Short mmCIF file of C-alpha atoms in Angstrom, two decimals:
data_model
loop_
_atom_site.label_atom_id
_atom_site.label_comp_id
_atom_site.label_asym_id
_atom_site.label_seq_id
_atom_site.Cartn_x
_atom_site.Cartn_y
_atom_site.Cartn_z
CA UNK A 1 14.63 8.48 17.24
CA UNK A 2 10.86 8.11 16.94
CA UNK A 3 11.31 7.08 13.29
CA UNK A 4 13.82 4.39 14.28
CA UNK A 5 11.42 3.01 16.88
CA UNK A 6 8.63 2.84 14.34
CA UNK A 7 10.90 1.07 11.86
CA UNK A 8 11.85 -1.45 14.54
CA UNK A 9 8.17 -1.97 15.32
CA UNK A 10 7.23 -2.71 11.72
CA UNK A 11 10.28 -4.94 11.32
CA UNK A 12 9.22 -6.97 14.35
CA UNK A 13 5.65 -7.12 13.02
CA UNK A 14 6.97 -8.45 9.73
CA UNK A 15 9.07 -11.09 11.49
CA UNK A 16 6.20 -12.18 13.71
CA UNK A 17 3.72 -12.37 10.86
CA UNK A 18 6.25 -14.24 8.74
CA UNK A 19 6.06 -17.00 11.34
CA UNK A 20 2.29 -17.13 10.95
CA UNK A 21 0.14 -19.40 8.80
CA UNK A 22 0.92 -17.73 5.48
CA UNK A 23 2.18 -20.89 3.76
CA UNK A 24 -1.09 -22.66 4.57
CA UNK A 25 -2.92 -20.47 2.09
CA UNK A 26 -0.04 -20.25 -0.37
CA UNK A 27 0.66 -16.56 0.17
CA UNK A 28 4.25 -15.50 -0.38
CA UNK A 29 3.83 -12.43 1.79
CA UNK A 30 3.05 -12.47 5.50
CA UNK A 31 -0.47 -13.45 6.47
CA UNK A 32 -1.86 -10.64 8.64
CA UNK A 33 -5.54 -11.56 8.47
CA UNK A 34 -5.89 -11.48 12.27
CA UNK A 35 -4.92 -7.82 12.72
CA UNK A 36 -7.64 -5.39 13.71
CA UNK A 37 -6.01 -2.28 12.27
CA UNK A 38 -5.91 -0.89 8.74
CA UNK A 39 -9.51 0.13 8.17
CA UNK A 40 -11.16 2.24 5.49
CA UNK A 41 -10.14 5.87 5.08
CA UNK A 42 -10.89 8.97 3.01
CA UNK A 43 -8.26 11.08 1.23
CA UNK A 44 -8.11 13.32 -1.85
CA UNK A 45 -7.37 11.48 -5.09
CA UNK A 46 -5.12 12.84 -7.84
CA UNK A 47 -8.24 13.81 -9.80
CA UNK A 48 -9.20 16.22 -7.01
CA UNK A 49 -12.09 14.12 -5.70
CA UNK A 50 -12.41 12.64 -2.23
CA UNK A 51 -12.03 8.86 -2.27
CA UNK A 52 -13.47 6.78 0.56
CA UNK A 53 -11.89 3.33 0.31
CA UNK A 54 -15.13 1.74 1.49
CA UNK A 55 -16.32 2.32 -2.08
CA UNK A 56 -13.55 -0.03 -3.25
CA UNK A 57 -15.02 -3.04 -1.47
CA UNK A 58 -15.47 -5.73 -4.09
CA UNK A 59 -11.97 -5.08 -5.41
CA UNK A 60 -8.65 -6.24 -4.00
CA UNK A 61 -6.66 -3.22 -2.81
CA UNK A 62 -2.91 -2.76 -2.96
CA UNK A 63 -1.81 0.06 -0.68
CA UNK A 64 1.65 1.54 -1.08
CA UNK A 65 2.86 4.46 1.02
CA UNK A 66 5.52 6.62 -0.66
CA UNK A 67 6.17 9.99 -2.24
CA UNK A 68 6.79 11.36 -5.71
CA UNK A 69 10.38 12.54 -5.13
CA UNK A 70 11.45 9.23 -3.58
CA UNK A 71 14.93 8.47 -4.96
CA UNK A 72 14.96 4.70 -4.67
CA UNK A 73 11.91 2.65 -3.67
CA UNK A 74 8.74 4.21 -5.03
CA UNK A 75 9.17 4.28 -8.81
CA UNK A 76 10.56 0.71 -9.02
CA UNK A 77 7.69 -0.56 -6.85
CA UNK A 78 5.11 1.16 -9.05
CA UNK A 79 6.79 -0.37 -12.11
CA UNK A 80 6.49 -3.82 -10.50
CA UNK A 81 2.82 -3.18 -9.78
CA UNK A 82 2.19 -2.05 -13.36
CA UNK A 83 3.84 -5.24 -14.61
CA UNK A 84 1.58 -7.30 -12.35
CA UNK A 85 -1.50 -5.49 -13.66
CA UNK A 86 -0.46 -6.42 -17.19
CA UNK A 87 -0.04 -10.06 -16.19
CA UNK A 88 -3.47 -10.17 -14.54
CA UNK A 89 -5.18 -9.39 -17.83
CA UNK A 90 -8.98 -9.01 -17.44
CA UNK A 91 -8.70 -9.62 -13.68
CA UNK A 92 -6.79 -6.34 -13.31
CA UNK A 93 -10.13 -4.51 -13.23
CA UNK A 94 -10.73 -6.14 -9.84
CA UNK A 95 -7.51 -4.75 -8.36
CA UNK A 96 -7.05 -1.15 -7.22
CA UNK A 97 -3.57 0.18 -6.51
CA UNK A 98 -3.50 3.12 -4.08
CA UNK A 99 -0.36 5.25 -3.75
CA UNK A 100 -0.69 7.17 -0.48
CA UNK A 101 1.81 10.00 -0.10
CA UNK A 102 3.86 10.38 3.07
CA UNK A 103 4.93 13.85 1.89
CA UNK A 104 1.64 15.76 1.64
CA UNK A 105 3.32 19.17 1.81
CA UNK A 106 4.94 18.56 -1.58
CA UNK A 107 2.66 15.91 -3.09
CA UNK A 108 -0.28 18.05 -4.09
CA UNK A 109 -3.14 16.78 -6.23
CA UNK A 110 -1.39 18.24 -9.27
CA UNK A 111 1.95 16.64 -8.39
CA UNK A 112 0.34 13.23 -7.93
CA UNK A 113 -1.64 13.61 -11.17
CA UNK A 114 1.61 14.12 -13.05
CA UNK A 115 3.27 11.12 -11.43
CA UNK A 116 1.01 8.19 -10.48
CA UNK A 117 -0.96 7.62 -13.74
CA UNK A 118 2.30 7.48 -15.72
CA UNK A 119 2.87 4.02 -14.25
CA UNK A 120 -0.65 2.72 -14.93
CA UNK A 121 -3.84 4.63 -15.78
CA UNK A 122 -5.88 2.83 -13.11
CA UNK A 123 -3.52 3.67 -10.22
CA UNK A 124 -4.84 6.29 -7.80
CA UNK A 125 -2.59 8.75 -5.97
CA UNK A 126 -3.91 9.98 -2.61
CA UNK A 127 -3.01 12.99 -0.52
CA UNK A 128 -4.51 15.11 2.24
CA UNK A 129 -3.64 17.37 5.11
CA UNK A 130 -0.60 16.24 7.12
CA UNK A 131 -2.85 15.29 10.03
CA UNK A 132 -5.03 13.16 7.73
CA UNK A 133 -1.97 11.31 6.40
CA UNK A 134 -0.78 10.82 9.97
CA UNK A 135 -4.07 9.15 10.91
CA UNK A 136 -3.99 6.79 7.91
CA UNK A 137 -0.35 5.83 8.37
CA UNK A 138 -0.82 5.28 12.09
CA UNK A 139 -3.87 3.07 11.49
CA UNK A 140 -1.91 1.02 8.93
CA UNK A 141 1.21 0.83 11.15
CA UNK A 142 3.37 2.46 8.47
CA UNK A 143 6.22 4.53 9.91
CA UNK A 144 7.67 7.54 8.14
CA UNK A 145 9.62 10.66 8.96
CA UNK A 146 11.97 13.26 7.56
CA UNK A 147 15.44 11.95 6.79
CA UNK A 148 18.46 13.57 8.39
CA UNK A 149 19.35 15.34 5.13
CA UNK A 150 15.97 17.13 5.20
CA UNK A 151 15.38 16.28 1.53
CA UNK A 152 14.05 12.74 1.74
CA UNK A 153 11.33 11.00 3.69
CA UNK A 154 12.21 7.70 5.33
CA UNK A 155 9.27 5.33 5.00
CA UNK A 156 8.29 1.69 4.97
CA UNK A 157 8.49 0.40 1.39
CA UNK A 158 6.34 -2.71 1.56
CA UNK A 159 2.84 -3.34 0.23
CA UNK A 160 -0.38 -3.96 2.11
CA UNK A 161 -3.01 -6.11 0.40
CA UNK A 162 -6.67 -5.96 1.34
CA UNK A 163 -9.26 -8.49 0.26
CA UNK A 164 -12.54 -7.69 -1.47
CA UNK A 165 -14.14 -6.86 1.90
CA UNK A 166 -11.50 -4.22 2.61
CA UNK A 167 -9.82 -6.40 5.25
CA UNK A 168 -6.04 -6.36 5.56
CA UNK A 169 -4.74 -9.79 4.63
CA UNK A 170 -1.15 -9.74 3.38
CA UNK A 171 2.00 -7.73 4.00
CA UNK A 172 4.61 -7.92 1.23
CA UNK A 173 8.10 -6.63 1.90
CA UNK A 174 9.76 -4.26 -0.54
CA UNK A 175 11.91 -7.13 -1.79
CA UNK A 176 8.82 -8.98 -3.07
CA UNK A 177 9.14 -9.89 -6.74
CA UNK A 178 6.57 -9.42 -9.49
CA UNK A 179 5.86 -13.15 -9.20
CA UNK A 180 5.27 -12.84 -5.45
CA UNK A 181 2.85 -9.94 -5.85
CA UNK A 182 1.00 -11.64 -8.70
CA UNK A 183 0.69 -14.88 -6.71
CA UNK A 184 -0.82 -13.18 -3.68
CA UNK A 185 -3.19 -11.01 -5.69
CA UNK A 186 -4.45 -14.01 -7.66
CA UNK A 187 -5.13 -15.86 -4.41
CA UNK A 188 -7.13 -12.93 -3.05
CA UNK A 189 -8.97 -12.56 -6.34
CA UNK A 190 -10.06 -16.21 -6.17
CA UNK A 191 -11.81 -15.66 -2.85
CA UNK A 192 -15.53 -14.83 -2.87
CA UNK A 193 -16.43 -11.34 -1.71
CA UNK A 194 -18.09 -12.63 1.43
CA UNK A 195 -15.11 -14.64 2.79
#
């Protein structure tokens, strides 16, 4: 029941933000620049090192919450993101994709290392203790929970884009196309770091 309530919350957030001023700036996703949540965080990367996302300021961040055994959403989304990185050419170095697991009990550093870089060598998989993941997901308003079958994890499948200052700016639904993602990343990349 808690999972359903969280899904309804994020759905309503998406609908409300979709009514916002996103078209003014040409974003195809929902403009969420006015939210105060979604700050920097520290988790363990798939290389075994702690990553504090504050160190990524200067790059545009794409944050995707998922898990390695996801049967439907995660792999196709990572494929879309890899395609976008190819389209960005030299600008891809200014974009960092972060895959944050919502299944930390199974997605160990080793598991992530064997999964995330297969899509693109620059992608970073992140894990941590369950309580650490809970804090990050709560701060980013991303609901997740065990599915009724006990084998899957229900989770929000959209993307969160942060600008070069590490500020949340755009929410893209799972249905976003490669063109949509590329468009919004290019717009964020055009902004100066101090905006």
